[in-house]
Amino acid sequence: MEDVSFFMLAYSQPKATDECLKSVRKYYKTEKIVVFENGTNVLEDICVKHNAIYIHQTRNYQKPRPGLGKYASMKDLNDFIIFMNQHKVACELTDTKWLVFLESDCLLRRRFEYFPKVSVGGHLHNINTFSKSTTGCINRFRKGDHKEEYVYSLSGGSVVNREDLMRVCLSNWKKHLLYAMDVNRQSEIRCRDATLSYLFYINELEIEDWKELTEIKWSDELRSLTAAMVHDFKYFYE
């Protein structure tokens, strides 16, 4: 057994969720998978089928919002509380060194061959560089090693050190998020991957460009063909 578990924040998409979990179970037969279904109530049988821990939460707190961009985002502190608590629960329900974050558009093609040397492994590309205002917020709270730029990456297929994620969940994250949203109401930190990246950087935890993850729109041909995890594969979306 490898030192890895999996967790998912899900909303509808039963067919895609089924295919995602099936692909994980093909290579990781007994490792823990924790699934939080937010808003909809259609995934419990699929989780039972794939021996995944299922937790239902009635509110869809991540969705596109007028005036806040086209991507799913969180509106206010209440949304962030649900979000951060789910990550804390995922840490509490697992005991492995690594946690892989799944979305319904993820597919696993083989077992992972290596894990990052830092806290997070994701797909780093410059389009996800934090704005100057958010960079200033990070450097305000980050104790040392201030940078001119930070790139966020904690989307589907990313992997995180579980103990470091718990450390972030137990940090003063409310203060840090509220400050950033006061500086810029439309801050990118309202989106999941940016939220966690922002908090990891503040806690001086780093992100590695992890070659075991490929994203269809951004990877070069070699990475697209060889990475273990594929993200943004929406063939099974309904």
mmCIF file of C-alpha atoms in Angstrom:
data_model
loop_
_atom_site.group_PDB
_atom_site.id
_atom_site.type_symbol
_atom_site.label_atom_id
_atom_site.label_comp_id
_atom_site.label_asym_id
_atom_site.label_seq_id
_atom_site.Cartn_x
_atom_site.Cartn_y
_atom_site.Cartn_z
ATOM 1 C CA MET A 1 0.000 0.000 0.000
ATOM 2 C CA GLU A 2 1.333 3.428 -0.941
ATOM 3 C CA ASP A 3 1.217 6.356 1.466
ATOM 4 C CA VAL A 4 -1.620 8.131 -0.353
ATOM 5 C CA SER A 5 -5.351 8.737 0.043
ATOM 6 C CA PHE A 6 -7.883 10.604 -2.104
ATOM 7 C CA PHE A 7 -10.655 13.130 -1.526
ATOM 8 C CA MET A 8 -13.194 14.854 -3.737
ATOM 9 C CA LEU A 9 -15.469 17.880 -3.586
ATOM 10 C CA ALA A 10 -18.332 16.894 -5.882
ATOM 11 C CA TYR A 11 -21.460 18.411 -7.368
ATOM 12 C CA SER A 12 -23.751 16.302 -9.571
ATOM 13 C CA GLN A 13 -22.075 14.675 -12.634
ATOM 14 C CA PRO A 14 -22.769 11.049 -11.594
ATOM 15 C CA LYS A 15 -21.368 9.509 -14.786
ATOM 16 C CA ALA A 16 -18.118 11.463 -14.659
ATOM 17 C CA THR A 17 -17.755 10.855 -10.907
ATOM 18 C CA ASP A 18 -18.257 7.126 -11.478
ATOM 19 C CA GLU A 19 -15.544 7.058 -14.149
ATOM 20 C CA CYS A 20 -13.162 9.058 -11.987
ATOM 21 C CA LEU A 21 -13.544 6.769 -8.979
ATOM 22 C CA LYS A 22 -13.392 3.675 -11.185
ATOM 23 C CA SER A 23 -10.054 4.831 -12.585
ATOM 24 C CA VAL A 24 -8.658 5.354 -9.083
ATOM 25 C CA ARG A 25 -9.854 1.945 -7.890
ATOM 26 C CA LYS A 26 -8.228 0.279 -10.892
ATOM 27 C CA TYR A 27 -4.797 1.144 -9.463
ATOM 28 C CA TYR A 28 -5.497 1.779 -5.770
ATOM 29 C CA LYS A 29 -7.789 -0.998 -4.586
ATOM 30 C CA THR A 30 -8.054 -0.284 -0.868
ATOM 31 C CA GLU A 31 -6.728 3.227 -0.236
ATOM 32 C CA LYS A 32 -9.216 5.624 1.350
ATOM 33 C CA ILE A 33 -11.338 7.892 -0.829
ATOM 34 C CA VAL A 34 -13.428 10.607 0.847
ATOM 35 C CA VAL A 35 -16.183 12.247 -1.215
ATOM 36 C CA PHE A 36 -18.093 15.370 -0.171
ATOM 37 C CA GLU A 37 -21.191 15.953 -2.304
ATOM 38 C CA ASN A 38 -22.223 19.600 -2.106
ATOM 39 C CA GLY A 39 -25.713 20.700 -3.084
ATOM 40 C CA THR A 40 -26.898 17.680 -5.082
ATOM 41 C CA ASN A 41 -27.792 14.251 -3.730
ATOM 42 C CA VAL A 42 -27.047 11.746 -6.504
ATOM 43 C CA LEU A 43 -23.625 10.267 -5.716
ATOM 44 C CA GLU A 44 -24.074 8.076 -2.639
ATOM 45 C CA ASP A 45 -24.643 4.810 -4.539
ATOM 46 C CA ILE A 46 -21.604 5.514 -6.716
ATOM 47 C CA CYS A 47 -19.475 6.023 -3.613
ATOM 48 C CA VAL A 48 -20.745 2.767 -2.125
ATOM 49 C CA LYS A 49 -19.914 1.016 -5.408
ATOM 50 C CA HIS A 50 -16.310 2.191 -5.214
ATOM 51 C CA ASN A 51 -15.902 1.811 -1.440
ATOM 52 C CA ALA A 52 -15.552 5.553 -0.865
ATOM 53 C CA ILE A 53 -16.532 7.415 2.292
ATOM 54 C CA TYR A 54 -19.560 9.560 1.393
ATOM 55 C CA ILE A 55 -20.488 12.824 3.139
ATOM 56 C CA HIS A 56 -23.480 14.847 1.978
ATOM 57 C CA GLN A 57 -23.613 18.622 2.443
ATOM 58 C CA THR A 58 -26.791 20.400 1.327
ATOM 59 C CA ARG A 59 -25.315 23.682 0.128
ATOM 60 C CA ASN A 60 -23.584 24.205 -3.220
ATOM 61 C CA TYR A 61 -21.150 26.838 -2.018
ATOM 62 C CA GLN A 62 -18.899 26.779 -5.102
ATOM 63 C CA LYS A 63 -20.578 28.154 -8.227
ATOM 64 C CA PRO A 64 -20.232 30.994 -10.749
ATOM 65 C CA ARG A 65 -21.434 34.265 -9.225
ATOM 66 C CA PRO A 66 -22.378 37.526 -10.966
ATOM 67 C CA GLY A 67 -19.586 40.057 -10.666
ATOM 68 C CA LEU A 68 -17.033 37.523 -9.435
ATOM 69 C CA GLY A 69 -15.952 35.918 -12.709
ATOM 70 C CA LYS A 70 -17.045 32.877 -14.688
ATOM 71 C CA TYR A 71 -15.482 30.191 -12.503
ATOM 72 C CA ALA A 72 -17.011 28.481 -9.476
ATOM 73 C CA SER A 73 -16.214 30.615 -6.461
ATOM 74 C CA MET A 74 -17.078 31.216 -2.834
ATOM 75 C CA LYS A 75 -19.168 34.249 -1.927
ATOM 76 C CA ASP A 76 -18.501 34.967 1.741
ATOM 77 C CA LEU A 77 -16.947 33.719 4.945
ATOM 78 C CA ASN A 78 -19.707 31.145 5.479
ATOM 79 C CA ASP A 79 -18.728 29.453 2.203
ATOM 80 C CA PHE A 80 -15.077 29.426 3.199
ATOM 81 C CA ILE A 81 -15.954 27.884 6.572
ATOM 82 C CA ILE A 82 -17.678 24.937 4.893
ATOM 83 C CA PHE A 83 -14.804 24.614 2.429
ATOM 84 C CA MET A 84 -12.030 24.655 5.025
ATOM 85 C CA ASN A 85 -13.908 22.327 7.359
ATOM 86 C CA GLN A 86 -14.266 19.746 4.586
ATOM 87 C CA HIS A 87 -10.515 19.783 4.046
ATOM 88 C CA LYS A 88 -9.951 19.431 7.792
ATOM 89 C CA VAL A 89 -12.345 16.462 7.923
ATOM 90 C CA ALA A 90 -10.551 14.855 4.955
ATOM 91 C CA CYS A 91 -7.304 15.108 6.920
ATOM 92 C CA GLU A 92 -8.940 13.617 10.023
ATOM 93 C CA LEU A 93 -10.451 10.681 8.144
ATOM 94 C CA THR A 94 -7.147 9.675 6.549
ATOM 95 C CA ASP A 95 -3.709 8.890 7.937
ATOM 96 C CA THR A 96 -1.430 8.922 4.902
ATOM 97 C CA LYS A 97 1.367 11.352 4.082
ATOM 98 C CA TRP A 98 -0.270 12.437 0.816
ATOM 99 C CA LEU A 99 -3.804 13.405 -0.200
ATOM 100 C CA VAL A 100 -4.782 13.615 -3.866
ATOM 101 C CA PHE A 101 -7.608 16.021 -4.674
ATOM 102 C CA LEU A 102 -10.099 14.621 -7.183
ATOM 103 C CA GLU A 103 -12.674 16.371 -9.337
ATOM 104 C CA SER A 104 -15.154 14.599 -11.581
ATOM 105 C CA ASP A 105 -13.070 15.520 -14.639
ATOM 106 C CA CYS A 106 -10.016 13.614 -13.334
ATOM 107 C CA LEU A 107 -8.904 10.216 -14.603
ATOM 108 C CA LEU A 108 -6.015 8.124 -13.304
ATOM 109 C CA ARG A 109 -4.063 6.192 -15.958
ATOM 110 C CA ARG A 110 -1.526 4.386 -13.760
ATOM 111 C CA ARG A 111 -0.059 4.393 -10.264
ATOM 112 C CA PHE A 112 1.996 7.391 -9.214
ATOM 113 C CA GLU A 113 5.721 6.924 -9.588
ATOM 114 C CA TYR A 114 6.817 9.736 -7.293
ATOM 115 C CA PHE A 115 5.492 12.485 -5.023
ATOM 116 C CA PRO A 116 6.659 16.102 -4.608
ATOM 117 C CA LYS A 117 9.627 17.188 -2.529
ATOM 118 C CA VAL A 118 7.593 20.095 -1.127
ATOM 119 C CA SER A 119 4.106 20.482 0.353
ATOM 120 C CA VAL A 120 2.048 20.520 -2.843
ATOM 121 C CA GLY A 121 2.339 19.017 -6.304
ATOM 122 C CA GLY A 122 0.246 20.650 -9.003
ATOM 123 C CA HIS A 123 0.369 21.989 -12.548
ATOM 124 C CA LEU A 124 2.092 25.365 -12.548
ATOM 125 C CA HIS A 125 1.515 27.679 -15.495
ATOM 126 C CA ASN A 126 1.888 31.434 -15.706
ATOM 127 C CA ILE A 127 -1.772 32.101 -16.492
ATOM 128 C CA ASN A 128 -2.387 31.315 -12.816
ATOM 129 C CA THR A 129 -0.038 33.960 -11.454
ATOM 130 C CA PHE A 130 -1.588 35.811 -8.528
ATOM 131 C CA SER A 131 -2.518 39.458 -9.068
ATOM 132 C CA LYS A 132 -0.301 42.143 -7.594
ATOM 133 C CA SER A 133 -2.849 42.869 -4.878
ATOM 134 C CA THR A 134 -2.970 39.212 -3.776
ATOM 135 C CA THR A 135 0.819 38.954 -3.969
ATOM 136 C CA GLY A 136 0.990 41.933 -1.633
ATOM 137 C CA CYS A 137 -1.387 40.195 0.781
ATOM 138 C CA ILE A 138 0.769 37.053 0.791
ATOM 139 C CA ASN A 139 3.936 39.025 1.491
ATOM 140 C CA ARG A 140 2.188 40.985 4.245
ATOM 141 C CA PHE A 141 1.554 37.817 6.254
ATOM 142 C CA ARG A 142 4.385 35.561 5.060
ATOM 143 C CA LYS A 143 7.226 35.828 7.572
ATOM 144 C CA GLY A 144 10.114 35.439 5.163
ATOM 145 C CA ASP A 145 11.254 34.661 1.613
ATOM 146 C CA HIS A 146 8.969 37.227 0.007
ATOM 147 C CA LYS A 147 8.568 36.796 -3.764
ATOM 148 C CA GLU A 148 7.637 39.111 -6.588
ATOM 149 C CA GLU A 149 5.270 36.499 -8.031
ATOM 150 C CA TYR A 150 3.355 33.453 -6.792
ATOM 151 C CA VAL A 151 1.630 30.923 -9.045
ATOM 152 C CA TYR A 152 -1.415 29.132 -7.685
ATOM 153 C CA SER A 153 -2.161 25.479 -8.328
ATOM 154 C CA LEU A 154 -4.360 23.170 -6.326
ATOM 155 C CA SER A 155 -6.900 22.126 -8.912
ATOM 156 C CA GLY A 156 -8.148 18.602 -9.620
ATOM 157 C CA GLY A 157 -5.426 15.970 -9.610
ATOM 158 C CA SER A 158 -3.092 17.916 -7.341
ATOM 159 C CA VAL A 159 -1.474 16.249 -4.352
ATOM 160 C CA VAL A 160 -0.891 17.777 -0.925
ATOM 161 C CA ASN A 161 1.008 16.776 2.175
ATOM 162 C CA ARG A 162 -1.768 15.914 4.651
ATOM 163 C CA GLU A 163 -0.003 17.281 7.737
ATOM 164 C CA ASP A 164 0.714 20.572 5.963
ATOM 165 C CA LEU A 165 -2.909 20.813 4.852
ATOM 166 C CA MET A 166 -4.037 20.300 8.448
ATOM 167 C CA ARG A 167 -1.600 22.987 9.543
ATOM 168 C CA VAL A 168 -3.227 25.394 7.099
ATOM 169 C CA CYS A 169 -6.719 24.400 8.259
ATOM 170 C CA LEU A 170 -5.728 25.179 11.860
ATOM 171 C CA SER A 171 -4.060 28.488 10.996
ATOM 172 C CA ASN A 172 -5.604 31.960 11.217
ATOM 173 C CA TRP A 173 -6.998 31.570 7.713
ATOM 174 C CA LYS A 174 -10.138 33.669 8.312
ATOM 175 C CA LYS A 175 -8.020 36.749 8.984
ATOM 176 C CA HIS A 176 -5.940 36.158 5.862
ATOM 177 C CA LEU A 177 -8.902 35.579 3.531
ATOM 178 C CA LEU A 178 -10.942 38.504 4.845
ATOM 179 C CA TYR A 179 -7.980 40.815 4.423
ATOM 180 C CA ALA A 180 -7.490 39.802 0.784
ATOM 181 C CA MET A 181 -11.184 40.264 0.004
ATOM 182 C CA ASP A 182 -11.140 43.699 1.657
ATOM 183 C CA VAL A 183 -8.214 44.676 -0.558
ATOM 184 C CA ASN A 184 -9.902 43.362 -3.722
ATOM 185 C CA ARG A 185 -13.530 42.192 -3.724
ATOM 186 C CA GLN A 186 -12.950 40.277 -6.971
ATOM 187 C CA SER A 187 -9.807 38.583 -5.710
ATOM 188 C CA GLU A 188 -9.025 35.250 -7.344
ATOM 189 C CA ILE A 189 -8.752 33.665 -3.894
ATOM 190 C CA ARG A 190 -12.504 32.966 -4.015
ATOM 191 C CA CYS A 191 -11.727 29.945 -6.248
ATOM 192 C CA ARG A 192 -10.662 26.721 -4.536
ATOM 193 C CA ASP A 193 -7.219 26.278 -6.042
ATOM 194 C CA ALA A 194 -6.309 29.911 -5.434
ATOM 195 C CA THR A 195 -7.738 29.864 -1.883
ATOM 196 C CA LEU A 196 -5.526 27.018 -0.752
ATOM 197 C CA SER A 197 -2.463 28.190 -2.668
ATOM 198 C CA TYR A 198 -2.798 31.630 -1.050
ATOM 199 C CA LEU A 199 -2.958 30.088 2.419
ATOM 200 C CA PHE A 200 -0.108 27.664 1.740
ATOM 201 C CA TYR A 201 2.166 30.470 0.556
ATOM 202 C CA ILE A 202 1.326 32.581 3.623
ATOM 203 C CA ASN A 203 2.379 29.615 5.777
ATOM 204 C CA GLU A 204 5.653 29.383 3.805
ATOM 205 C CA LEU A 205 4.666 26.092 2.201
ATOM 206 C CA GLU A 206 5.659 25.671 -1.421
ATOM 207 C CA ILE A 207 4.140 24.223 -4.603
ATOM 208 C CA GLU A 208 6.042 22.035 -7.074
ATOM 209 C CA ASP A 209 5.261 21.575 -10.752
ATOM 210 C CA TRP A 210 4.380 17.879 -10.447
ATOM 211 C CA LYS A 211 4.907 15.975 -13.691
ATOM 212 C CA GLU A 212 2.528 13.203 -12.610
ATOM 213 C CA LEU A 213 -0.373 15.572 -13.364
ATOM 214 C CA THR A 214 -1.381 16.807 -16.786
ATOM 215 C CA GLU A 215 -4.051 19.335 -17.712
ATOM 216 C CA ILE A 216 -5.414 19.002 -21.216
ATOM 217 C CA LYS A 217 -5.310 22.701 -22.107
ATOM 218 C CA TRP A 218 -1.851 23.485 -20.783
ATOM 219 C CA SER A 219 0.533 20.510 -20.907
ATOM 220 C CA ASP A 220 3.132 19.805 -23.547
ATOM 221 C CA GLU A 221 2.803 16.620 -25.590
ATOM 222 C CA LEU A 222 5.219 14.535 -23.498
ATOM 223 C CA ARG A 223 3.501 15.385 -20.239
ATOM 224 C CA SER A 224 0.067 14.834 -21.788
ATOM 225 C CA LEU A 225 1.069 11.326 -22.826
ATOM 226 C CA THR A 226 3.017 10.207 -19.760
ATOM 227 C CA ALA A 227 1.461 11.746 -16.632
ATOM 228 C CA ALA A 228 -0.449 9.455 -14.282
ATOM 229 C CA MET A 229 -3.341 11.835 -13.596
ATOM 230 C CA VAL A 230 -5.360 13.680 -16.246
ATOM 231 C CA HIS A 231 -7.382 16.746 -15.264
ATOM 232 C CA ASP A 232 -9.997 18.626 -17.324
ATOM 233 C CA PHE A 233 -11.183 15.461 -19.077
ATOM 234 C CA LYS A 234 -14.870 16.256 -19.555
ATOM 235 C CA TYR A 235 -15.826 13.476 -21.963
ATOM 236 C CA PHE A 236 -18.215 11.950 -19.381
ATOM 237 C CA TYR A 237 -19.854 15.237 -18.385
ATOM 238 C CA GLU A 238 -23.615 15.413 -18.774
#
